[in-house]
Amino acid sequence: MDTNPSIQYIKGVGPGRSRLFERKGVTDLVSLVHFFPVRYEDRRRIIGIGSVRYGRKEVVVGEVYRASIKKARGRSIFEVIIRDDTGYLALVWFHFEYAYMVKRFRSGSRILAYGDIGSFGNMPRMIHPDIEEFDRTGDDTLSFGRIVPVYPALEGMSQRIVRKIMKVALDTHVGTLSEYLPEAVRRLYTLPGFSESIYGLHFPGDEVSVEALNQQTSPFHRRIKFDEFFFFEMALAIKKRQSRHRDGIVFSPSASGMMDAFEKGLPFSLTDDQRRVVGEISGDLASGYPMNRLLQGDVGSGKTVVALYAAVLAIGNHYQVAFMAPTEILAEQHLRTIGSLTRGMQVRSALLKSDTKPAERKRILGELSDGTLGLIVGTHALLQPEVRFRNCGLIVIDEQHRFGVVQRMELKKKGNNPHMLIMTATPIPRTLSMTAYGDLDISIIRQMPPHRKQVRTLLFYRKAQRQGIYDLLRQEMQKGRQVYVVYPLIEESDAIELLAATKMYEELKREFYGFRVELLHGKVRGEEREQRMADFKEGRISMLVATTVIEVGVDVPNATVMFIEHAERFGLSQLHQLRGRVGRGAEQSLCILYAHSLTAEAHKRLDAMVRTSDGFRIAEMDLEIRGPGEMLGIKQSGMPDFRMASIVRDIDILKTARDAAFDVVNGVVALDRSDKLMLYHHLRGYGSRAVSLIGV
Ligand code: ADP
Ligand code: MG
């Protein structure tokens, strides 16, 4: 027998209904049994009509007293009055088929009804109730006398029909839904069996509470959520284990005197956190295993110097380094930083851009392939096939949320099993990093370099306040400080928005006559953009009106005000990133949020920005508000959208499942051969998306 028949061969379905199911992604038995109720109704208690309460959902049984068509406000309604010993109740339909209704509600027959209690005149009534003929109800009624599942609406198919199909399918096939979690894992985490859980989710008995079911915290829900996390984490654990081959390049810290020279040349001493992370990285680089490390640190926490430490170590060991940044502005800035921090050392570096002139490009590529260049900085341009290294030993990826998993892998292929350091300034809540980056080792810099003042954040949303804001900006510029004005541009190509940004710029230029105000957006290309950025950095521009091209990484200590227009259109993490552009010098800095329209939700969000500057806290709120997909960009992150489980609400289950998965893969939980086969077989089927996404 086919253990997973396609949906149309399941009893009660057929070709017509199978199309309705398919629209919801239900194509076969397995997907049918995973088509879970969205909520549950408690219809166990039948009460006397006399004691129904308005505004509640109740179940009653009554005898048909009268059934008739009535006119109400010009429309026909079908009304059935039922009664029991305690009172009368009206059942009302606005849409009905007369002949069918008359036959159905013969006077004297007994009816079960469930619905919201409302009133009309002085008689309680139910509009479009769920009903059943009481005397025909056997013990196996699916819609009464039990906790009743309510499924996602399927156009053209009633809940009663879906319940019936589900019940028959489960009763017929439940035996083929075999367990795939090893007994040892289930026992350790007290999880109910698979078929029991599936059955319980559709037709729960009295052993679970309706509240638990509706909050998705029943043991059955826990089991299915556990499965979703477990198989994904299994795939990560396998991947992580596979990368643990002892074939990494060994960088010796004492290979040359370069490390000493580098540290001595730094204009500051490292913070404790930086020092600890440098230790973690040097440990990786000397371990013989290839490094796969994610370095998280809030904007301005000083990640670049840590990455450079690793780079100098690689170069000192005669290996080359690739440094990839998401924007040209950032790549240029990195090249300058690298130049100044390695002054006087034997480090030859270059910048490769998409518009690098052919002659220069040829020279750079030549020096890269013959090994003259120690370090190359670039954007996506580094991924081009012509970019070949002599021996790339370290890859650094900055602001990695701008790159996808695939690009990470592509760059890695440029070297011979190189070490990899990935950096992000978007603090990621731990639960997210356990899923999205579960195969990486993680280092965190929480401490900011000393002498930083916290940025003050102000929120405005009234037109009348604009002049006051302008006065503030003017005061700062008169003191010789610089100002960013950021205008949102959802799509770089969106001409209308660009026009709005340009208009804004014209207005500001007039308002601040006498100061140099410049505009920077994605369409300003190459040299011009570079020049403008350099002018701002050198203090020749007082106000830079920009779209979000300046969002990541840009470092100008003399800029003390960040003025964000349409702040309501930005996500929390993005606002936090932008705010991190100021407060980089010793002066008190200011972040001004201006909202043009403010919903209650947006107000709450922006208020959070005013109240906290903890990037990790902000990231958690962002995750709660926008969900992981929006926050990371699902496609880029390589993370599946779990069907039932949520990495926001089900943190405990996630942690448990992750521990379990890693214990299984690393042999901490002992499994016999058949357990293992069962697991791996299932990992390929059920978790195939997860598996293919992360390339197991
Ligand atoms: P991010 O982590 O956002 O990439 P950067 O690496 O750009 O941060 O560093 C931000 C600024 O802090 C830079 O100007 C850098 O020179 C400075 N900085 C980094 N580490 C220290 C330190 N230990 N003490 C003082 N300043 C530091
Ligand atoms: Mg940076």
XYZ file of C-alpha atoms and ligand atoms in Angstrom:
724
model
C 0.000 0.000 0.000
C 1.113 3.505 -0.813
C 2.114 5.002 2.518
C 1.606 8.535 1.301
C -1.281 8.588 -1.173
C -1.915 11.833 -3.001
C -4.770 13.919 -1.669
C -7.372 13.022 -4.275
C -7.211 9.328 -3.374
C -8.033 10.003 0.246
C -11.565 8.988 1.107
C -14.108 11.764 0.770
C -11.827 14.038 -1.236
C -11.880 13.311 -4.970
C -10.727 15.619 -7.795
C -12.908 18.648 -6.956
C -12.003 18.956 -3.318
C -8.403 17.990 -3.908
C -7.998 21.218 -5.870
C -9.277 23.185 -2.888
C -6.809 21.422 -0.641
C -3.942 21.925 -3.044
C -4.462 25.652 -2.900
C -3.450 25.407 0.731
C -0.418 23.285 -0.042
C -2.118 20.057 0.979
C -1.164 17.568 -1.705
C -0.933 14.195 -0.006
C -1.573 12.321 3.215
C 1.485 13.672 4.978
C 0.639 17.275 4.219
C -3.004 16.608 5.086
C -2.212 15.398 8.575
C 0.044 18.443 8.980
C -2.846 20.725 8.071
C -3.489 21.717 11.658
C -6.451 23.492 13.226
C -5.952 27.198 13.818
C -8.021 27.043 16.983
C -10.246 24.847 19.071
C -13.760 25.313 20.413
C -14.981 23.716 23.583
C -18.359 22.255 22.706
C -18.479 19.653 25.419
C -21.043 21.175 27.721
C -24.667 21.349 26.634
C -26.585 23.909 28.638
C -30.233 24.768 29.101
C -31.503 27.466 26.755
C -32.667 29.456 29.769
C -29.127 29.877 31.009
C -27.319 30.943 27.819
C -25.296 34.097 28.282
C -25.118 36.931 25.786
C -21.798 37.354 24.065
C -20.708 33.788 24.722
C -20.470 30.788 22.492
C -22.814 28.083 23.759
C -24.048 24.619 22.885
C -27.761 23.892 23.299
C -30.204 21.158 22.365
C -33.780 22.045 21.510
C -36.876 20.813 19.762
C -37.955 22.648 16.628
C -40.962 24.710 17.561
C -41.418 26.752 14.424
C -39.487 27.253 11.185
C -40.350 30.021 8.742
C -39.225 32.696 6.358
C -39.406 36.221 7.730
C -38.762 39.661 6.436
C -36.306 41.775 8.303
C -35.163 45.176 7.016
C -36.242 44.253 3.530
C -34.404 40.956 3.379
C -35.616 37.434 3.772
C -34.265 35.482 6.659
C -34.885 31.921 7.653
C -35.749 31.616 11.318
C -36.036 28.471 13.383
C -37.265 28.708 16.942
C -36.147 25.857 19.173
C -37.122 25.214 22.769
C -36.281 23.112 25.742
C -37.733 22.981 29.253
C -36.023 26.235 30.149
C -36.691 28.553 27.238
C -36.799 29.522 23.581
C -33.971 30.377 21.185
C -33.972 31.646 17.594
C -31.599 30.291 14.964
C -31.213 32.677 12.049
C -29.862 32.338 8.484
C -29.443 35.166 6.020
C -28.294 32.867 3.263
C -30.240 29.664 2.824
C -31.931 27.345 0.417
C -35.575 27.232 1.284
C -36.507 23.700 0.266
C -33.517 22.269 2.036
C -34.155 24.227 5.212
C -37.805 23.265 5.439
C -36.968 19.614 5.126
C -34.204 19.883 7.642
C -36.163 21.602 10.392
C -39.345 19.578 10.678
C -41.245 20.611 13.699
C -40.616 18.355 16.660
C -37.187 17.184 15.550
C -34.335 17.786 17.968
C -31.412 20.019 17.052
C -27.919 20.591 18.472
C -26.737 24.128 17.918
C -23.515 25.980 18.582
C -22.861 29.650 18.064
C -22.527 33.173 19.451
C -25.424 34.220 21.586
C -26.929 37.513 20.506
C -30.379 38.925 20.987
C -33.171 40.305 18.911
C -36.181 41.587 20.772
C -36.147 39.635 23.990
C -35.302 36.211 22.647
C -31.687 35.014 22.515
C -30.562 34.041 19.052
C -27.713 32.531 17.091
C -26.842 33.718 13.599
C -25.610 31.039 11.223
C -25.066 28.486 13.971
C -23.277 25.213 13.534
C -26.008 22.615 13.845
C -26.590 18.910 13.869
C -29.648 16.725 14.192
C -29.457 15.439 17.710
C -31.103 12.058 17.333
C -28.943 11.090 14.389
C -25.825 11.960 16.297
C -23.906 8.876 17.118
C -21.039 8.796 19.540
C -18.638 9.843 16.831
C -19.950 13.310 16.188
C -17.068 15.566 15.227
C -18.675 18.917 15.785
C -20.376 18.502 19.147
C -19.785 17.064 22.587
C -16.017 17.464 22.281
C -13.227 19.924 21.790
C -13.805 20.766 18.146
C -10.972 21.664 15.734
C -11.386 24.736 13.551
C -9.290 24.616 10.381
C -7.969 27.415 8.198
C -10.853 28.372 5.913
C -10.941 26.424 2.675
C -13.045 28.219 0.144
C -15.927 26.020 -0.927
C -15.560 23.420 1.801
C -17.222 23.582 5.207
C -15.508 22.910 8.488
C -17.716 19.871 8.961
C -16.486 18.325 5.746
C -12.838 19.013 6.534
C -13.297 17.455 9.971
C -14.862 14.400 8.452
C -12.166 13.932 5.825
C -9.491 14.374 8.464
C -11.115 11.876 10.806
C -11.475 9.200 8.157
C -7.941 9.792 6.912
C -6.503 9.508 10.390
C -8.530 6.435 11.297
C -7.497 4.724 8.076
C -3.875 5.727 7.886
C -2.728 6.493 11.384
C -0.902 3.184 11.418
C 1.334 4.309 8.568
C 2.431 7.457 10.400
C 5.327 5.755 12.019
C 7.528 7.191 14.711
C 10.842 8.642 13.590
C 12.277 10.127 16.764
C 14.462 7.708 18.694
C 12.960 6.476 21.919
C 15.965 7.838 23.803
C 15.328 11.389 22.610
C 11.611 11.189 23.287
C 12.166 9.867 26.781
C 14.788 12.453 27.582
C 12.465 15.293 26.670
C 9.159 13.554 27.584
C 7.622 13.963 24.186
C 4.482 12.099 23.148
C 4.644 9.792 20.124
C 4.235 11.071 16.589
C 0.924 9.495 15.616
C -0.512 10.204 19.040
C 0.452 13.863 18.634
C -0.990 14.137 15.155
C -4.224 12.535 16.284
C -4.342 14.694 19.388
C -3.855 17.887 17.417
C -6.848 17.141 15.229
C -9.160 15.422 17.668
C -7.956 16.107 21.187
C -9.498 14.146 24.026
C -10.316 15.411 27.487
C -6.764 14.989 28.775
C -5.635 18.328 27.338
C -7.082 21.718 28.137
C -8.646 23.930 25.482
C -6.470 26.796 26.702
C -3.277 24.815 26.111
C -4.501 23.840 22.674
C -5.373 27.383 21.732
C -2.100 28.720 23.030
C -0.305 25.944 21.158
C 1.353 24.726 24.320
C -0.257 21.287 24.530
C 2.117 18.313 24.625
C 1.081 17.565 21.034
C 2.038 21.046 19.880
C 5.308 20.809 21.750
C 6.133 17.568 20.017
C 5.524 18.895 16.510
C 7.412 22.133 17.216
C 10.251 20.113 18.659
C 10.394 18.113 15.435
C 10.571 21.231 13.287
C 13.464 22.641 15.282
C 15.146 19.306 15.859
C 15.580 18.365 12.233
C 16.780 21.801 11.283
C 19.295 21.815 14.124
C 20.337 18.273 13.151
C 21.251 19.568 9.723
C 23.254 22.392 11.293
C 24.982 20.022 13.675
C 25.944 17.726 10.818
C 27.250 20.641 8.819
C 29.249 21.936 11.720
C 30.704 18.513 12.338
C 31.615 18.074 8.706
C 33.552 21.317 8.743
C 35.529 20.055 11.698
C 38.183 18.359 9.668
C 41.692 18.839 10.829
C 42.767 20.378 7.565
C 42.850 24.068 8.441
C 45.838 26.284 7.775
C 47.864 26.830 10.925
C 48.864 30.454 11.529
C 51.677 30.770 13.962
C 51.465 33.940 16.095
C 55.221 34.243 16.189
C 55.835 33.703 12.483
C 57.094 37.239 12.100
C 57.476 40.300 14.256
C 54.425 41.770 12.598
C 51.976 41.222 15.425
C 54.082 43.241 17.825
C 54.542 46.012 15.308
C 50.815 46.066 14.665
C 49.861 46.325 18.328
C 52.487 48.960 19.023
C 51.247 51.021 16.105
C 47.610 51.150 17.287
C 46.508 54.629 18.389
C 44.547 53.112 21.291
C 44.650 50.045 23.460
C 42.122 47.300 22.887
C 39.110 46.972 25.176
C 38.818 43.812 27.253
C 36.150 42.475 24.911
C 38.288 43.131 21.853
C 41.215 41.443 23.534
C 39.102 38.407 24.414
C 37.810 38.080 20.846
C 41.312 38.465 19.443
C 42.217 35.557 21.724
C 39.314 33.455 20.435
C 40.278 34.168 16.854
C 43.987 33.482 17.326
C 42.992 30.236 19.014
C 40.997 29.246 15.927
C 43.782 30.210 13.568
C 46.340 28.125 15.394
C 44.048 25.146 15.987
C 44.458 23.317 12.710
C 40.715 23.517 12.099
C 39.338 26.047 9.655
C 37.733 28.970 11.451
C 34.036 29.663 10.897
C 33.330 32.478 13.264
C 30.629 35.108 13.491
C 31.730 38.282 15.236
C 28.804 40.246 16.612
C 29.284 43.700 17.991
C 27.152 46.778 18.049
C 27.960 49.642 15.698
C 31.093 51.389 16.840
C 32.244 48.594 19.107
C 35.477 48.302 17.141
C 35.241 45.144 15.080
C 37.479 46.354 12.253
C 40.634 46.403 14.303
C 39.906 42.883 15.517
C 39.524 41.676 11.940
C 42.736 43.457 11.009
C 44.504 41.631 13.766
C 43.552 38.356 12.100
C 44.518 39.789 8.699
C 47.980 40.808 9.856
C 48.430 37.369 11.368
C 47.578 35.775 8.028
C 49.866 38.090 6.084
C 52.671 37.511 8.577
C 52.264 33.829 7.780
C 52.517 34.603 4.050
C 48.881 34.083 3.222
C 46.574 36.500 1.454
C 43.417 38.069 2.859
C 40.114 38.916 1.176
C 38.054 41.596 2.891
C 34.520 41.955 1.551
C 32.262 44.884 2.403
C 28.671 45.496 1.299
C 29.139 48.989 -0.149
C 31.906 50.822 -1.947
C 31.854 53.590 0.642
C 32.616 51.045 3.306
C 35.235 49.255 1.250
C 36.986 52.568 0.667
C 36.863 53.380 4.354
C 38.298 49.987 5.216
C 41.170 50.484 2.810
C 41.988 53.822 4.474
C 41.805 52.280 7.961
C 43.957 49.376 6.881
C 46.459 51.788 5.371
C 46.748 53.869 8.514
C 46.798 50.990 10.982
C 49.467 49.085 9.067
C 51.636 52.062 8.203
C 55.299 51.123 8.075
C 54.533 47.430 7.899
C 55.042 45.162 4.927
C 51.359 45.008 4.025
C 50.435 45.667 0.449
C 46.720 46.233 -0.036
C 44.389 47.288 -2.828
C 40.755 48.063 -3.488
C 38.740 46.409 -6.222
C 35.512 48.056 -7.294
C 33.030 47.373 -10.042
C 34.215 50.493 -11.865
C 37.952 50.160 -11.329
C 39.652 51.260 -14.571
C 40.791 48.383 -16.835
C 44.519 49.110 -16.538
C 44.429 49.332 -12.768
C 42.170 46.358 -12.533
C 44.608 44.313 -14.597
C 47.475 45.327 -12.354
C 45.523 44.468 -9.168
C 44.407 41.087 -10.486
C 47.980 40.330 -11.576
C 49.419 41.212 -8.190
C 46.733 39.178 -6.524
C 47.436 36.022 -8.490
C 51.215 36.276 -8.194
C 51.028 36.940 -4.461
C 52.407 40.481 -4.401
C 49.206 41.774 -2.820
C 48.683 40.731 0.784
C 45.177 42.054 1.170
C 42.361 42.957 -1.153
C 39.287 44.924 -0.140
C 36.200 44.985 -2.274
C 32.475 44.639 -2.678
C 30.682 41.902 -4.601
C 33.314 42.604 -7.245
C 35.522 40.140 -5.366
C 33.202 37.321 -6.399
C 33.981 37.680 -10.105
C 35.695 34.622 -11.598
C 38.742 36.634 -12.761
C 39.581 37.368 -9.138
C 42.164 34.696 -8.323
C 44.490 34.489 -5.362
C 47.846 32.848 -5.073
C 47.027 31.578 -1.601
C 44.062 33.084 0.188
C 44.154 32.010 3.816
C 41.593 34.306 5.431
C 38.283 35.707 4.365
C 36.663 38.557 6.259
C 33.093 39.485 5.489
C 31.863 42.746 6.958
C 28.221 43.518 7.679
C 27.311 40.063 6.589
C 23.522 40.596 6.681
C 23.961 42.224 3.310
C 25.286 39.013 1.823
C 23.685 35.615 1.386
C 24.909 32.198 2.373
C 25.670 31.477 -1.249
C 27.981 34.462 -1.609
C 29.762 33.445 1.558
C 30.418 30.047 0.036
C 31.486 31.479 -3.311
C 34.105 33.660 -1.722
C 35.321 30.760 0.340
C 35.978 28.783 -2.813
C 38.570 31.374 -3.832
C 40.940 30.032 -1.238
C 42.195 26.641 -0.322
C 40.006 25.944 2.680
C 40.560 29.433 4.111
C 39.599 30.659 7.550
C 36.478 32.752 7.639
C 35.497 35.634 9.887
C 32.044 37.049 9.435
C 31.123 40.310 11.102
C 27.772 41.829 11.856
C 26.714 45.015 13.578
C 23.113 43.936 13.704
C 22.983 42.400 17.114
C 21.171 39.138 16.707
C 19.075 37.665 19.508
C 20.517 34.390 20.681
C 17.598 32.338 19.457
C 18.025 33.712 15.988
C 21.713 33.042 15.872
C 21.062 29.505 17.078
C 19.027 28.931 13.942
C 20.288 31.291 11.288
C 23.943 30.873 12.230
C 23.768 27.657 14.165
C 26.722 26.182 12.310
C 29.105 29.000 13.238
C 31.107 29.758 16.367
C 30.075 33.065 17.821
C 32.101 35.873 19.409
C 30.467 38.925 20.902
C 31.826 42.394 21.666
C 29.439 44.052 24.089
C 31.702 46.725 25.459
C 32.132 50.054 23.701
C 35.525 51.760 23.395
C 36.072 54.185 26.311
C 35.072 57.879 26.347
C 31.948 57.315 24.332
C 28.946 59.376 25.358
C 25.554 57.841 24.813
C 23.656 59.308 21.913
C 20.566 61.240 23.028
C 17.501 60.326 21.019
C 14.538 62.649 20.478
C 11.247 61.868 18.787
C 9.165 64.505 16.980
C 6.031 64.234 14.901
C 4.539 67.723 14.632
C 5.102 70.083 11.749
C 5.349 72.944 14.230
C 8.438 71.326 15.703
C 10.427 71.399 12.511
C 11.737 74.924 12.951
C 13.001 73.971 16.384
C 14.789 70.983 14.890
C 16.366 73.193 12.241
C 17.595 75.575 14.930
C 19.222 72.660 16.695
C 20.955 71.534 13.526
C 22.174 75.066 12.867
C 23.614 75.384 16.374
C 25.607 72.197 15.926
C 26.938 73.211 12.545
C 27.922 76.606 13.901
C 30.036 74.767 16.445
C 31.808 73.139 13.518
C 30.066 69.788 13.855
C 28.520 67.827 11.044
C 25.041 66.523 10.460
C 23.539 63.558 8.646
C 20.027 63.832 7.288
C 18.682 60.466 6.251
C 15.780 60.028 3.946
C 14.260 56.585 3.426
C 14.453 55.005 0.033
C 12.776 51.669 0.009
C 13.874 50.771 -3.487
C 16.981 52.409 -4.859
C 15.235 52.568 -8.179
C 12.104 54.251 -6.916
C 12.097 57.482 -8.878
C 9.327 59.109 -6.867
C 11.087 58.624 -3.589
C 14.343 59.827 -5.007
C 12.528 62.920 -6.149
C 11.237 63.436 -2.614
C 14.736 63.080 -1.211
C 16.038 65.549 -3.773
C 13.274 68.037 -2.915
C 14.137 67.682 0.731
C 17.742 68.392 -0.117
C 16.788 71.557 -2.013
C 14.764 72.739 0.957
C 17.615 72.117 3.373
C 20.069 73.879 1.098
C 17.898 76.997 1.212
C 17.264 76.708 4.930
C 20.940 76.351 5.740
C 22.259 78.861 3.283
C 25.921 79.498 4.038
C 26.684 75.905 5.048
C 27.776 73.309 2.546
C 24.926 70.830 2.122
C 25.359 67.860 -0.192
C 23.246 64.954 -1.406
C 24.368 61.349 -1.530
C 22.337 58.447 -2.846
C 22.778 55.201 -4.701
C 22.704 56.875 -8.101
C 25.710 59.032 -7.323
C 28.396 56.789 -8.694
C 32.040 56.026 -8.332
C 34.453 58.913 -8.050
C 31.807 61.501 -7.349
C 30.473 59.529 -4.454
C 33.938 58.835 -3.160
C 34.758 62.520 -3.353
C 31.631 63.518 -1.465
C 32.260 60.960 1.235
C 35.863 62.078 1.535
C 34.722 65.718 1.737
C 32.348 64.852 4.537
C 34.983 62.875 6.354
C 37.448 65.760 6.077
C 34.862 68.206 7.365
C 34.381 70.140 4.127
C 30.679 69.315 4.069
C 28.486 70.353 7.009
C 25.339 68.492 6.160
C 25.067 65.284 4.241
C 21.584 64.467 3.007
C 21.606 60.802 2.224
C 19.499 57.784 1.523
C 20.468 54.704 3.471
C 23.738 54.204 1.565
C 25.445 55.529 4.670
C 23.680 53.041 6.868
C 26.449 50.563 7.453
C 29.820 51.098 8.957
C 30.600 54.694 7.988
C 32.822 56.334 10.593
C 33.039 60.137 10.950
C 33.769 61.155 14.559
C 32.976 64.848 14.015
C 29.407 64.085 12.898
C 27.221 64.639 15.956
C 23.660 64.759 14.674
C 21.656 62.110 12.899
C 18.333 63.473 11.688
C 16.068 60.755 10.345
C 13.110 61.723 8.199
C 10.117 59.368 8.027
C 11.523 57.444 10.946
C 8.299 55.431 11.016
C 9.294 53.692 7.807
C 12.449 52.155 9.191
C 12.761 48.940 11.157
C 14.181 49.144 14.669
C 17.467 47.496 13.788
C 17.913 49.858 10.879
C 17.285 52.888 13.071
C 19.770 51.567 15.542
C 22.330 51.166 12.775
C 21.759 54.717 11.616
C 22.008 56.079 15.139
C 25.336 54.306 15.429
C 26.775 56.629 12.770
C 27.003 59.376 15.399
C 28.422 59.328 18.903
C 31.775 58.222 17.563
C 33.749 61.145 18.909
C 34.076 62.701 22.339
C 31.183 65.165 21.854
C 27.606 64.624 22.974
C 25.665 63.411 19.949
C 22.028 63.585 19.041
C 19.661 61.385 17.081
C 16.464 63.083 15.940
C 13.618 60.919 14.752
C 10.924 62.670 12.775
C 7.756 60.723 12.024
C 5.373 61.990 9.369
C 2.517 59.737 10.376
C 2.382 57.879 13.599
C 0.262 54.820 14.264
C 0.089 53.505 17.803
C 2.360 50.666 16.774
C 4.941 52.970 15.206
C 4.832 55.183 18.259
C 5.631 52.247 20.496
C 8.471 51.236 18.241
C 10.037 54.688 18.021
C 9.563 55.226 21.723
C 11.661 52.119 22.296
C 14.452 53.799 20.355
C 14.267 56.789 22.669
C 14.395 54.643 25.772
C 17.137 52.146 25.024
C 20.482 52.062 23.296
C 21.198 48.396 23.959
C 21.483 46.892 20.502
C 20.671 43.407 21.686
C 17.509 44.561 23.423
C 16.477 46.452 20.291
C 17.147 43.406 18.166
C 14.892 41.308 20.377
C 12.086 43.826 20.063
C 12.591 43.980 16.332
C 12.359 40.223 16.167
C 9.110 40.275 18.125
C 7.608 42.986 15.963
C 8.750 41.954 12.513
C 9.545 38.267 12.902
C 12.720 36.558 11.761
C 11.925 36.590 8.057
C 11.645 40.337 7.778
C 14.507 40.905 10.102
C 17.060 38.758 8.361
C 15.540 38.377 4.972
C 14.526 34.718 4.905
C 15.965 34.016 1.501
C 19.331 35.441 2.410
C 19.587 33.885 5.814
C 19.014 30.327 4.701
C 16.570 29.846 7.517
C 13.321 27.988 6.912
C 10.035 29.477 7.988
C 8.919 26.952 10.526
C 5.306 25.945 10.108
C 4.138 25.741 13.680
C 7.148 26.648 15.755
C 8.185 30.236 16.319
C 11.680 31.276 17.287
C 10.126 34.155 19.191
C 7.568 32.313 21.298
C 9.105 28.855 21.513
C 12.574 29.681 22.727
C 12.579 26.900 25.322
C 11.655 24.261 22.797
C 14.285 25.603 20.425
C 16.994 25.314 23.045
C 15.893 21.823 23.973
C 15.759 20.690 20.359
C 19.143 22.202 19.611
C 20.747 20.422 22.564
C 19.093 17.181 21.531
C 20.200 17.493 17.912
C 23.800 18.310 18.755
C 23.907 15.501 21.323
C 22.654 13.030 18.757
C 25.067 14.133 16.045
C 28.018 14.244 18.398
C 27.223 10.845 19.814
C 26.399 12.044 23.326
C 23.029 10.327 23.109
C 23.702 6.726 22.198
C 21.548 5.430 19.367
C 21.438 2.016 17.823
C 21.786 1.489 14.112
C 18.100 1.322 13.310
C 17.466 4.536 15.248
C 20.126 6.253 13.213
C 18.821 4.993 9.915
C 15.344 6.120 10.820
C 16.597 9.570 11.731
C 18.729 10.155 8.704
C 16.023 8.816 6.445
C 13.603 11.256 7.960
C 16.064 14.114 7.802
C 16.184 13.652 4.051
C 12.439 13.520 3.612
C 10.835 15.786 6.153
C 13.714 18.175 6.533
C 14.817 18.134 2.936
C 14.357 21.888 2.605
C 16.549 22.549 5.584
C 19.085 20.060 4.362
C 19.353 21.462 0.873
C 19.379 25.043 2.090
C 22.417 24.582 4.180
C 24.021 22.169 1.826
C 24.325 18.956 3.816
P 32.359 48.742 14.037
O 32.362 47.665 15.060
O 31.044 49.430 13.972
O 32.850 48.267 12.712
P 34.730 50.328 13.967
O 35.633 49.193 13.830
O 34.426 51.117 12.745
O 33.370 49.846 14.584
O 35.259 51.248 15.114
C 34.627 52.445 15.460
C 35.612 53.490 15.916
O 36.154 53.137 17.184
C 36.785 53.638 15.006
O 37.037 55.020 14.847
C 37.925 52.948 15.717
O 39.167 53.500 15.382
C 37.574 53.210 17.159
N 38.085 52.196 18.101
C 38.087 50.861 17.924
N 38.588 50.226 19.012
C 38.919 51.196 19.895
C 39.490 51.179 21.215
N 39.812 50.044 21.816
N 39.679 52.366 21.821
C 39.340 53.519 21.215
N 38.809 53.618 19.984
C 38.596 52.460 19.318
Mg 32.253 48.162 10.808
